[in-house]
PDB file of C-alpha atoms in Angstrom:
ATOM      1  CA  LYS A   1     -14.943 -37.819  -3.466  1.00  0.00           C
ATOM      2  CA  GLU A   2     -16.235 -34.578  -1.894  1.00  0.00           C
ATOM      3  CA  LYS A   3     -13.759 -34.317   0.534  1.00  0.00           C
ATOM      4  CA  HIS A   4     -11.289 -32.995  -2.575  1.00  0.00           C
ATOM      5  CA  LYS A   5     -13.901 -31.574  -4.660  1.00  0.00           C
ATOM      6  CA  ILE A   6     -11.097 -28.784  -6.059  1.00  0.00           C
ATOM      7  CA  LEU A   7      -8.448 -30.742  -7.085  1.00  0.00           C
ATOM      8  CA  HIS A   8     -11.098 -33.368  -9.135  1.00  0.00           C
ATOM      9  CA  ARG A   9     -11.792 -30.136 -10.856  1.00  0.00           C
ATOM     10  CA  LEU A  10      -8.609 -29.307 -11.188  1.00  0.00           C
ATOM     11  CA  LEU A  11      -7.367 -32.813 -12.530  1.00  0.00           C
ATOM     12  CA  GLN A  12     -10.489 -33.310 -14.930  1.00  0.00           C
ATOM     13  CA  ASN A  13     -10.849 -29.698 -16.383  1.00  0.00           C
ATOM     14  CA  SER A  14      -7.830 -27.265 -16.982  1.00  0.00           C
ATOM     15  CA  THR A  15      -9.573 -24.264 -17.860  1.00  0.00           C
ATOM     16  CA  SER A  16     -11.181 -24.237 -14.632  1.00  0.00           C
ATOM     17  CA  PRO A  17      -9.455 -21.387 -12.614  1.00  0.00           C
ATOM     18  CA  VAL A  18      -9.279 -21.868  -8.855  1.00  0.00           C
ATOM     19  CA  GLU A  19     -10.812 -18.499  -7.190  1.00  0.00           C
ATOM     20  CA  LEU A  20      -7.892 -17.094  -5.109  1.00  0.00           C
TER      21      LEU A  20
ATOM     22  CA  PRO B   1      15.307 -49.239 -27.744  1.00  0.00           C
ATOM     23  CA  GLN B   2      15.100 -48.651 -24.352  1.00  0.00           C
ATOM     24  CA  LEU B   3      17.521 -45.991 -23.658  1.00  0.00           C
ATOM     25  CA  ALA B   4      15.443 -44.114 -26.537  1.00  0.00           C
ATOM     26  CA  ASP B   5      12.451 -44.104 -24.950  1.00  0.00           C
ATOM     27  CA  GLN B   6      14.015 -42.876 -21.219  1.00  0.00           C
ATOM     28  CA  LYS B   7      15.530 -40.352 -23.133  1.00  0.00           C
ATOM     29  CA  THR B   8      11.914 -39.333 -24.637  1.00  0.00           C
ATOM     30  CA  LEU B   9      10.566 -39.533 -21.226  1.00  0.00           C
ATOM     31  CA  ALA B  10      13.138 -37.413 -19.830  1.00  0.00           C
ATOM     32  CA  ARG B  11      12.484 -34.571 -22.346  1.00  0.00           C
ATOM     33  CA  GLN B  12       8.615 -34.926 -22.127  1.00  0.00           C
ATOM     34  CA  ILE B  13       8.874 -34.165 -18.309  1.00  0.00           C
ATOM     35  CA  TYR B  14      11.582 -31.031 -18.489  1.00  0.00           C
ATOM     36  CA  GLU B  15       9.294 -30.022 -21.204  1.00  0.00           C
ATOM     37  CA  ALA B  16       6.178 -30.080 -19.296  1.00  0.00           C
ATOM     38  CA  TYR B  17       8.079 -28.761 -16.110  1.00  0.00           C
ATOM     39  CA  LEU B  18       9.118 -25.528 -18.453  1.00  0.00           C
ATOM     40  CA  LYS B  19       6.081 -25.386 -20.167  1.00  0.00           C
ATOM     41  CA  ASN B  20       3.793 -25.145 -16.965  1.00  0.00           C
ATOM     42  CA  PHE B  21       6.084 -23.690 -14.281  1.00  0.00           C
ATOM     43  CA  ASN B  22       5.887 -20.034 -14.428  1.00  0.00           C
ATOM     44  CA  MET B  23       8.973 -19.719 -12.268  1.00  0.00           C
ATOM     45  CA  ASN B  24      12.115 -21.927 -12.655  1.00  0.00           C
ATOM     46  CA  LYS B  25      15.007 -22.212 -11.457  1.00  0.00           C
ATOM     47  CA  ALA B  26      17.468 -20.800 -14.634  1.00  0.00           C
ATOM     48  CA  LYS B  27      15.074 -17.316 -14.214  1.00  0.00           C
ATOM     49  CA  ALA B  28      15.231 -17.210 -10.487  1.00  0.00           C
ATOM     50  CA  ARG B  29      19.078 -17.298 -10.502  1.00  0.00           C
ATOM     51  CA  THR B  30      19.253 -14.657 -13.484  1.00  0.00           C
ATOM     52  CA  ILE B  31      17.214 -12.486 -10.932  1.00  0.00           C
ATOM     53  CA  LEU B  32      19.316 -13.609  -7.486  1.00  0.00           C
ATOM     54  CA  THR B  33      22.570 -12.849  -9.555  1.00  0.00           C
ATOM     55  CA  GLY B  34      21.453  -9.562 -10.465  1.00  0.00           C
ATOM     56  CA  LYS B  35      21.543 -10.438 -14.390  1.00  0.00           C
ATOM     57  CA  THR B  36      18.493  -8.529 -14.600  1.00  0.00           C
ATOM     58  CA  SER B  37      18.089  -5.236 -15.648  1.00  0.00           C
ATOM     59  CA  ASN B  38      15.419  -4.683 -13.184  1.00  0.00           C
ATOM     60  CA  PRO B  39      16.359  -5.933  -9.870  1.00  0.00           C
ATOM     61  CA  PRO B  40      13.676  -7.404  -7.488  1.00  0.00           C
ATOM     62  CA  PHE B  41      12.084  -4.831  -5.176  1.00  0.00           C
ATOM     63  CA  VAL B  42      13.632  -5.424  -1.536  1.00  0.00           C
ATOM     64  CA  VAL B  43      11.255  -5.991   1.657  1.00  0.00           C
ATOM     65  CA  HIS B  44      13.180  -6.054   4.575  1.00  0.00           C
ATOM     66  CA  ASP B  45      10.738  -3.969   7.029  1.00  0.00           C
ATOM     67  CA  MET B  46       6.921  -3.118   7.433  1.00  0.00           C
ATOM     68  CA  GLU B  47       7.684   0.451   5.320  1.00  0.00           C
ATOM     69  CA  THR B  48       9.026  -1.804   2.455  1.00  0.00           C
ATOM     70  CA  LEU B  49       6.321  -4.485   2.857  1.00  0.00           C
ATOM     71  CA  GLN B  50       3.804  -1.510   2.499  1.00  0.00           C
ATOM     72  CA  LEU B  51       5.270  -0.265  -0.352  1.00  0.00           C
ATOM     73  CA  ALA B  52       5.558  -3.605  -1.917  1.00  0.00           C
ATOM     74  CA  GLU B  53       1.662  -4.386  -1.595  1.00  0.00           C
ATOM     75  CA  GLN B  54       1.111  -1.331  -3.227  1.00  0.00           C
ATOM     76  CA  THR B  55       2.533  -1.817  -6.028  1.00  0.00           C
ATOM     77  CA  LEU B  56       3.493  -5.412  -6.808  1.00  0.00           C
ATOM     78  CA  VAL B  57       0.892  -7.984  -5.081  1.00  0.00           C
ATOM     79  CA  ALA B  58      -1.692  -5.595  -4.720  1.00  0.00           C
ATOM     80  CA  LYS B  59      -4.129  -8.184  -6.801  1.00  0.00           C
ATOM     81  CA  MET B  60      -3.178 -10.533  -4.216  1.00  0.00           C
ATOM     82  CA  VAL B  61      -4.060  -8.303  -1.305  1.00  0.00           C
ATOM     83  CA  GLY B  62      -5.988  -5.480  -2.024  1.00  0.00           C
ATOM     84  CA  SER B  63      -8.444  -7.293  -4.084  1.00  0.00           C
ATOM     85  CA  ALA B  64     -11.487  -7.174  -1.774  1.00  0.00           C
ATOM     86  CA  GLY B  65      -9.579  -4.701   0.588  1.00  0.00           C
ATOM     87  CA  ALA B  66     -10.261  -7.189   3.482  1.00  0.00           C
ATOM     88  CA  LEU B  67      -7.186  -7.841   4.311  1.00  0.00           C
ATOM     89  CA  LYS B  68      -5.827  -4.202   4.243  1.00  0.00           C
ATOM     90  CA  ASP B  69      -6.685  -3.493   8.261  1.00  0.00           C
ATOM     91  CA  ARG B  70      -4.978  -6.696   9.024  1.00  0.00           C
ATOM     92  CA  GLU B  71      -1.835  -7.090  10.703  1.00  0.00           C
ATOM     93  CA  ALA B  72       1.479  -7.622   8.592  1.00  0.00           C
ATOM     94  CA  GLU B  73       1.830 -11.466   9.586  1.00  0.00           C
ATOM     95  CA  VAL B  74      -1.509 -12.320   8.524  1.00  0.00           C
ATOM     96  CA  ARG B  75      -1.259 -10.341   4.858  1.00  0.00           C
ATOM     97  CA  ILE B  76       2.065 -12.347   4.530  1.00  0.00           C
ATOM     98  CA  PHE B  77       0.576 -15.346   5.271  1.00  0.00           C
ATOM     99  CA  HIS B  78      -2.621 -15.078   2.879  1.00  0.00           C
ATOM    100  CA  CYS B  79       0.161 -14.175   0.284  1.00  0.00           C
ATOM    101  CA  CYS B  80       1.822 -17.289   0.941  1.00  0.00           C
ATOM    102  CA  GLN B  81      -1.142 -18.858   0.563  1.00  0.00           C
ATOM    103  CA  CYS B  82      -1.368 -17.326  -2.602  1.00  0.00           C
ATOM    104  CA  THR B  83       1.231 -18.615  -4.103  1.00  0.00           C
ATOM    105  CA  SER B  84       0.621 -22.083  -2.889  1.00  0.00           C
ATOM    106  CA  VAL B  85      -2.665 -22.372  -4.692  1.00  0.00           C
ATOM    107  CA  GLU B  86      -1.066 -21.043  -7.577  1.00  0.00           C
ATOM    108  CA  THR B  87       1.905 -23.448  -7.764  1.00  0.00           C
ATOM    109  CA  VAL B  88      -0.818 -26.542  -7.051  1.00  0.00           C
ATOM    110  CA  THR B  89      -2.162 -25.397 -10.034  1.00  0.00           C
ATOM    111  CA  GLU B  90       0.537 -25.497 -11.672  1.00  0.00           C
ATOM    112  CA  LEU B  91       1.871 -28.790 -10.326  1.00  0.00           C
ATOM    113  CA  THR B  92      -1.790 -30.157 -11.482  1.00  0.00           C
ATOM    114  CA  GLU B  93      -1.403 -28.947 -15.203  1.00  0.00           C
ATOM    115  CA  PHE B  94       2.869 -30.592 -14.749  1.00  0.00           C
ATOM    116  CA  ALA B  95       1.300 -33.638 -13.661  1.00  0.00           C
ATOM    117  CA  LYS B  96      -1.085 -34.865 -16.328  1.00  0.00           C
ATOM    118  CA  SER B  97       1.468 -34.132 -18.777  1.00  0.00           C
ATOM    119  CA  VAL B  98       3.872 -37.063 -17.102  1.00  0.00           C
ATOM    120  CA  PRO B  99       3.329 -39.652 -19.497  1.00  0.00           C
ATOM    121  CA  GLY B 100       0.690 -42.077 -17.417  1.00  0.00           C
ATOM    122  CA  PHE B 101      -0.362 -40.076 -15.030  1.00  0.00           C
ATOM    123  CA  SER B 102      -3.716 -39.619 -16.432  1.00  0.00           C
ATOM    124  CA  SER B 103      -4.050 -42.910 -17.104  1.00  0.00           C
ATOM    125  CA  LEU B 104      -4.331 -43.868 -13.503  1.00  0.00           C
ATOM    126  CA  ASP B 105      -7.558 -44.284 -11.481  1.00  0.00           C
ATOM    127  CA  LEU B 106      -8.827 -40.670 -10.564  1.00  0.00           C
ATOM    128  CA  ASN B 107      -8.817 -40.962  -6.593  1.00  0.00           C
ATOM    129  CA  ASP B 108      -4.814 -42.246  -6.955  1.00  0.00           C
ATOM    130  CA  GLN B 109      -4.578 -39.013  -8.896  1.00  0.00           C
ATOM    131  CA  VAL B 110      -6.307 -36.707  -6.599  1.00  0.00           C
ATOM    132  CA  THR B 111      -4.031 -38.919  -3.434  1.00  0.00           C
ATOM    133  CA  LEU B 112      -0.693 -38.455  -5.610  1.00  0.00           C
ATOM    134  CA  LEU B 113      -1.099 -34.695  -5.559  1.00  0.00           C
ATOM    135  CA  LYS B 114      -2.560 -34.269  -1.936  1.00  0.00           C
ATOM    136  CA  TYR B 115       0.315 -35.554  -0.805  1.00  0.00           C
ATOM    137  CA  GLY B 116       2.657 -34.595  -3.750  1.00  0.00           C
ATOM    138  CA  VAL B 117       1.915 -31.049  -3.823  1.00  0.00           C
ATOM    139  CA  TYR B 118       3.997 -29.790  -0.957  1.00  0.00           C
ATOM    140  CA  GLU B 119       7.045 -31.587  -1.208  1.00  0.00           C
ATOM    141  CA  ALA B 120       7.213 -30.771  -4.890  1.00  0.00           C
ATOM    142  CA  LEU B 121       6.666 -26.978  -3.666  1.00  0.00           C
ATOM    143  CA  PHE B 122       9.011 -26.670  -1.240  1.00  0.00           C
ATOM    144  CA  ALA B 123      11.465 -28.473  -3.383  1.00  0.00           C
ATOM    145  CA  MET B 124      11.044 -25.729  -5.899  1.00  0.00           C
ATOM    146  CA  LEU B 125      11.070 -23.284  -3.741  1.00  0.00           C
ATOM    147  CA  ALA B 126      14.528 -23.682  -3.181  1.00  0.00           C
ATOM    148  CA  SER B 127      15.350 -22.592  -6.638  1.00  0.00           C
ATOM    149  CA  SER B 128      14.029 -19.047  -5.535  1.00  0.00           C
ATOM    150  CA  MET B 129      15.904 -18.593  -2.468  1.00  0.00           C
ATOM    151  CA  ASN B 130      19.474 -17.671  -1.563  1.00  0.00           C
ATOM    152  CA  LYS B 131      20.750 -17.916   2.259  1.00  0.00           C
ATOM    153  CA  ASP B 132      19.403 -13.983   2.353  1.00  0.00           C
ATOM    154  CA  GLY B 133      15.955 -14.218   1.527  1.00  0.00           C
ATOM    155  CA  LEU B 134      13.284 -15.343  -1.271  1.00  0.00           C
ATOM    156  CA  LEU B 135      11.863 -14.094  -4.452  1.00  0.00           C
ATOM    157  CA  VAL B 136       8.464 -13.242  -4.864  1.00  0.00           C
ATOM    158  CA  ALA B 137       5.815 -11.888  -7.051  1.00  0.00           C
ATOM    159  CA  TYR B 138       6.837 -13.551 -10.077  1.00  0.00           C
ATOM    160  CA  GLY B 139      10.210 -12.500  -9.238  1.00  0.00           C
ATOM    161  CA  SER B 140       9.846  -8.781  -9.257  1.00  0.00           C
ATOM    162  CA  GLY B 141      10.000  -8.821  -5.436  1.00  0.00           C
ATOM    163  CA  PHE B 142      12.575 -10.199  -2.652  1.00  0.00           C
ATOM    164  CA  ILE B 143      11.378 -10.649   0.896  1.00  0.00           C
ATOM    165  CA  THR B 144      14.908 -10.975   3.129  1.00  0.00           C
ATOM    166  CA  ARG B 145      14.579 -13.941   5.499  1.00  0.00           C
ATOM    167  CA  GLU B 146      15.863 -11.761   8.393  1.00  0.00           C
ATOM    168  CA  PHE B 147      12.327  -9.785   7.978  1.00  0.00           C
ATOM    169  CA  LEU B 148      10.455 -13.195   7.916  1.00  0.00           C
ATOM    170  CA  LYS B 149      12.321 -14.201  11.123  1.00  0.00           C
ATOM    171  CA  SER B 150      11.563 -11.099  12.981  1.00  0.00           C
ATOM    172  CA  LEU B 151       7.799 -11.395  12.126  1.00  0.00           C
ATOM    173  CA  ARG B 152       5.605 -12.737  15.698  1.00  0.00           C
ATOM    174  CA  ARG B 153       5.175 -16.127  16.380  1.00  0.00           C
ATOM    175  CA  PRO B 154       3.903 -18.801  14.974  1.00  0.00           C
ATOM    176  CA  PHE B 155       4.188 -16.510  11.763  1.00  0.00           C
ATOM    177  CA  SER B 156       7.743 -16.272  12.424  1.00  0.00           C
ATOM    178  CA  ASP B 157       8.711 -20.057  12.641  1.00  0.00           C
ATOM    179  CA  MET B 158       7.008 -20.379   9.190  1.00  0.00           C
ATOM    180  CA  MET B 159       9.617 -19.949   6.558  1.00  0.00           C
ATOM    181  CA  GLU B 160      12.937 -21.083   8.620  1.00  0.00           C
ATOM    182  CA  PRO B 161      12.864 -24.725   8.263  1.00  0.00           C
ATOM    183  CA  LYS B 162      12.507 -24.267   3.957  1.00  0.00           C
ATOM    184  CA  PHE B 163      15.502 -21.715   4.022  1.00  0.00           C
ATOM    185  CA  GLN B 164      17.399 -24.589   5.872  1.00  0.00           C
ATOM    186  CA  PHE B 165      16.290 -27.062   3.293  1.00  0.00           C
ATOM    187  CA  ALA B 166      16.909 -25.049   1.045  1.00  0.00           C
ATOM    188  CA  MET B 167      20.608 -24.031   1.113  1.00  0.00           C
ATOM    189  CA  LYS B 168      21.147 -27.879   1.891  1.00  0.00           C
ATOM    190  CA  PHE B 169      19.036 -28.330  -1.029  1.00  0.00           C
ATOM    191  CA  ASN B 170      20.810 -25.886  -3.504  1.00  0.00           C
ATOM    192  CA  ALA B 171      24.607 -27.404  -2.842  1.00  0.00           C
ATOM    193  CA  LEU B 172      23.298 -30.418  -4.945  1.00  0.00           C
ATOM    194  CA  GLU B 173      23.358 -27.673  -7.848  1.00  0.00           C
ATOM    195  CA  LEU B 174      20.814 -29.372  -9.644  1.00  0.00           C
ATOM    196  CA  ASP B 175      19.497 -27.768 -12.895  1.00  0.00           C
ATOM    197  CA  ASP B 176      15.812 -27.218 -14.534  1.00  0.00           C
ATOM    198  CA  SER B 177      16.284 -30.573 -16.350  1.00  0.00           C
ATOM    199  CA  ASP B 178      17.317 -33.042 -12.838  1.00  0.00           C
ATOM    200  CA  LEU B 179      14.647 -30.837 -11.054  1.00  0.00           C
ATOM    201  CA  ALA B 180      11.610 -31.714 -13.724  1.00  0.00           C
ATOM    202  CA  LEU B 181      12.530 -35.557 -13.116  1.00  0.00           C
ATOM    203  CA  PHE B 182      12.778 -35.027  -9.312  1.00  0.00           C
ATOM    204  CA  VAL B 183       9.375 -33.537  -9.080  1.00  0.00           C
ATOM    205  CA  ALA B 184       7.907 -35.991 -11.457  1.00  0.00           C
ATOM    206  CA  ALA B 185       9.415 -38.733  -8.925  1.00  0.00           C
ATOM    207  CA  ILE B 186       7.917 -36.603  -5.900  1.00  0.00           C
ATOM    208  CA  ILE B 187       4.366 -37.074  -7.388  1.00  0.00           C
ATOM    209  CA  CYS B 188       4.535 -40.594  -8.884  1.00  0.00           C
ATOM    210  CA  CYS B 189       4.902 -42.347  -5.239  1.00  0.00           C
ATOM    211  CA  GLY B 190       3.480 -45.683  -4.630  1.00  0.00           C
ATOM    212  CA  ASP B 191       3.433 -45.595  -1.023  1.00  0.00           C
ATOM    213  CA  ARG B 192       1.140 -42.458  -0.578  1.00  0.00           C
ATOM    214  CA  PRO B 193      -1.935 -43.156   2.103  1.00  0.00           C
ATOM    215  CA  GLY B 194      -4.730 -44.684   0.479  1.00  0.00           C
ATOM    216  CA  LEU B 195      -3.993 -45.624  -2.954  1.00  0.00           C
ATOM    217  CA  VAL B 196      -6.059 -48.142  -4.319  1.00  0.00           C
ATOM    218  CA  ASN B 197      -3.888 -49.083  -7.304  1.00  0.00           C
ATOM    219  CA  VAL B 198      -0.375 -49.213  -5.969  1.00  0.00           C
ATOM    220  CA  SER B 199       1.336 -51.664  -8.733  1.00  0.00           C
ATOM    221  CA  HIS B 200       0.288 -49.240 -11.523  1.00  0.00           C
ATOM    222  CA  ILE B 201       1.945 -46.267  -9.638  1.00  0.00           C
ATOM    223  CA  GLU B 202       5.008 -48.348  -8.909  1.00  0.00           C
ATOM    224  CA  VAL B 203       5.766 -48.924 -12.529  1.00  0.00           C
ATOM    225  CA  MET B 204       5.627 -45.128 -13.503  1.00  0.00           C
ATOM    226  CA  GLN B 205       7.765 -44.400 -10.504  1.00  0.00           C
ATOM    227  CA  GLU B 206      10.633 -47.010 -11.396  1.00  0.00           C
ATOM    228  CA  SER B 207      10.812 -45.638 -14.982  1.00  0.00           C
ATOM    229  CA  ILE B 208      10.647 -42.108 -13.767  1.00  0.00           C
ATOM    230  CA  VAL B 209      13.234 -42.896 -11.205  1.00  0.00           C
ATOM    231  CA  ARG B 210      15.091 -44.677 -13.190  1.00  0.00           C
ATOM    232  CA  VAL B 211      15.715 -41.880 -15.507  1.00  0.00           C
ATOM    233  CA  LEU B 212      16.279 -39.753 -12.888  1.00  0.00           C
ATOM    234  CA  GLN B 213      19.431 -41.588 -11.879  1.00  0.00           C
ATOM    235  CA  LEU B 214      20.817 -41.999 -15.268  1.00  0.00           C
ATOM    236  CA  HIS B 215      19.510 -38.321 -16.119  1.00  0.00           C
ATOM    237  CA  LEU B 216      21.931 -37.541 -13.426  1.00  0.00           C
ATOM    238  CA  LEU B 217      25.144 -39.299 -14.126  1.00  0.00           C
ATOM    239  CA  ALA B 218      24.894 -37.714 -17.289  1.00  0.00           C
ATOM    240  CA  ASN B 219      24.412 -34.447 -16.575  1.00  0.00           C
ATOM    241  CA  HIS B 220      26.722 -34.509 -12.848  1.00  0.00           C
ATOM    242  CA  PRO B 221      29.386 -37.283 -14.170  1.00  0.00           C
ATOM    243  CA  ASP B 222      31.530 -35.723 -11.244  1.00  0.00           C
ATOM    244  CA  ASP B 223      28.843 -36.186  -8.350  1.00  0.00           C
ATOM    245  CA  THR B 224      28.507 -40.057  -8.528  1.00  0.00           C
ATOM    246  CA  PHE B 225      26.333 -40.030  -5.214  1.00  0.00           C
ATOM    247  CA  LEU B 226      24.100 -37.611  -6.291  1.00  0.00           C
ATOM    248  CA  PHE B 227      21.453 -39.775  -6.924  1.00  0.00           C
ATOM    249  CA  PRO B 228      21.310 -41.273  -3.058  1.00  0.00           C
ATOM    250  CA  LYS B 229      22.039 -37.531  -2.192  1.00  0.00           C
ATOM    251  CA  LEU B 230      18.091 -36.803  -3.686  1.00  0.00           C
ATOM    252  CA  LEU B 231      17.153 -39.999  -2.326  1.00  0.00           C
ATOM    253  CA  GLN B 232      17.789 -38.611   1.134  1.00  0.00           C
ATOM    254  CA  LYS B 233      16.116 -35.404  -0.161  1.00  0.00           C
ATOM    255  CA  LEU B 234      12.654 -37.184  -0.682  1.00  0.00           C
ATOM    256  CA  ALA B 235      12.425 -38.314   2.783  1.00  0.00           C
ATOM    257  CA  ASP B 236      13.743 -34.658   4.026  1.00  0.00           C
ATOM    258  CA  LEU B 237      10.887 -32.843   1.939  1.00  0.00           C
ATOM    259  CA  ARG B 238       8.089 -35.278   3.719  1.00  0.00           C
ATOM    260  CA  GLN B 239       9.522 -34.351   7.600  1.00  0.00           C
ATOM    261  CA  LEU B 240       9.456 -30.819   6.405  1.00  0.00           C
ATOM    262  CA  VAL B 241       5.702 -31.018   4.913  1.00  0.00           C
ATOM    263  CA  THR B 242       4.923 -32.990   8.356  1.00  0.00           C
ATOM    264  CA  GLU B 243       5.794 -29.640  10.309  1.00  0.00           C
ATOM    265  CA  HIS B 244       4.318 -27.548   8.112  1.00  0.00           C
ATOM    266  CA  ALA B 245       1.329 -29.079   8.308  1.00  0.00           C
ATOM    267  CA  GLN B 246       1.657 -28.828  11.807  1.00  0.00           C
ATOM    268  CA  LEU B 247       2.247 -25.547  11.848  1.00  0.00           C
ATOM    269  CA  VAL B 248      -0.976 -24.551   9.478  1.00  0.00           C
ATOM    270  CA  GLN B 249      -3.026 -26.766  11.797  1.00  0.00           C
ATOM    271  CA  GLU B 250      -1.898 -24.410  14.916  1.00  0.00           C
ATOM    272  CA  ILE B 251      -1.884 -21.116  12.890  1.00  0.00           C
ATOM    273  CA  LYS B 252      -6.018 -22.242  12.160  1.00  0.00           C
ATOM    274  CA  LYS B 253      -6.447 -23.013  15.696  1.00  0.00           C
ATOM    275  CA  THR B 254      -5.192 -20.050  17.185  1.00  0.00           C
ATOM    276  CA  GLU B 255      -5.157 -17.304  15.049  1.00  0.00           C
ATOM    277  CA  ASP B 256      -8.207 -15.273  13.374  1.00  0.00           C
ATOM    278  CA  THR B 257      -6.623 -16.183   9.738  1.00  0.00           C
ATOM    279  CA  SER B 258      -8.883 -17.979   6.846  1.00  0.00           C
ATOM    280  CA  LEU B 259      -7.804 -20.754   4.743  1.00  0.00           C
ATOM    281  CA  HIS B 260      -7.687 -21.384   1.339  1.00  0.00           C
ATOM    282  CA  PRO B 261     -10.872 -24.105   0.334  1.00  0.00           C
ATOM    283  CA  LEU B 262      -7.967 -26.093  -2.060  1.00  0.00           C
ATOM    284  CA  LEU B 263      -5.427 -25.981   0.502  1.00  0.00           C
ATOM    285  CA  GLN B 264      -7.917 -27.184   3.143  1.00  0.00           C
ATOM    286  CA  GLU B 265      -8.624 -29.777   0.941  1.00  0.00           C
ATOM    287  CA  ILE B 266      -4.929 -31.009   0.898  1.00  0.00           C
ATOM    288  CA  TYR B 267      -4.211 -30.410   4.591  1.00  0.00           C
ATOM    289  CA  ARG B 268      -7.310 -32.743   5.978  1.00  0.00           C
ATOM    290  CA  ASP B 269      -6.681 -35.889   7.220  1.00  0.00           C
ATOM    291  CA  MET B 270      -2.900 -35.757   5.610  1.00  0.00           C
ATOM    292  CA  TYR B 271      -1.418 -37.003   8.253  1.00  0.00           C
TER     293      TYR B 271
END
């Protein structure tokens, strides 16, 4: 799970932006 | 009743595609065929690149100003990463709208995205390409294939294989409704490494692929072999991503450039 933190976050929370 | 279900699934996937992707083939073709009042700014050399950076992609490149003194190749590579991150975000939202995806095991959702996003990205990138170049910055710019080829190695090797794929893929003349189902089929793929609940995904994959097949027969009655041709494209995309991942690893090793954390996650232990 730790290996794919951002993907997990994107899947669980649509409002969380990915910082460029 | 079964046919009605299939039509509903096709419509839901198409609507999710139109809602979640900023660029689509219809928009891109309107721009590429010169049917807009604002033609894209053409980047074809270092000078036009700098002009474009000052206007079109100022937000991407100039935010921290950290890249302004770096060489053009590094700045372009950074822009590619920004676009990739945005598309991965859009693809994630699209996947969540595909019926059944969100009820899959969360780790399997991650695995499907990890292995599917780049294949989907390169399939959709073809919509923004013609033989001479590629639309960038939401369609406000057009970067020429020749200019990308003229960059120094290894950066010059980055886009040419995607153009070669795109030219063959575009010859199939898919529209956005076909592409929506094709992208869904790429993501819902039961043979990605490390999946836990394969049978659950295979059920989804089967219904999407069947809907794709029926949709192609109805939408392209003159091309009866379109479905098998597209299945071959799935294999070609896998190869394209494998080569792309190797090139990115090479760039990471030999060049002084950073890789976005989201992309690092995707590439790590991929193939």
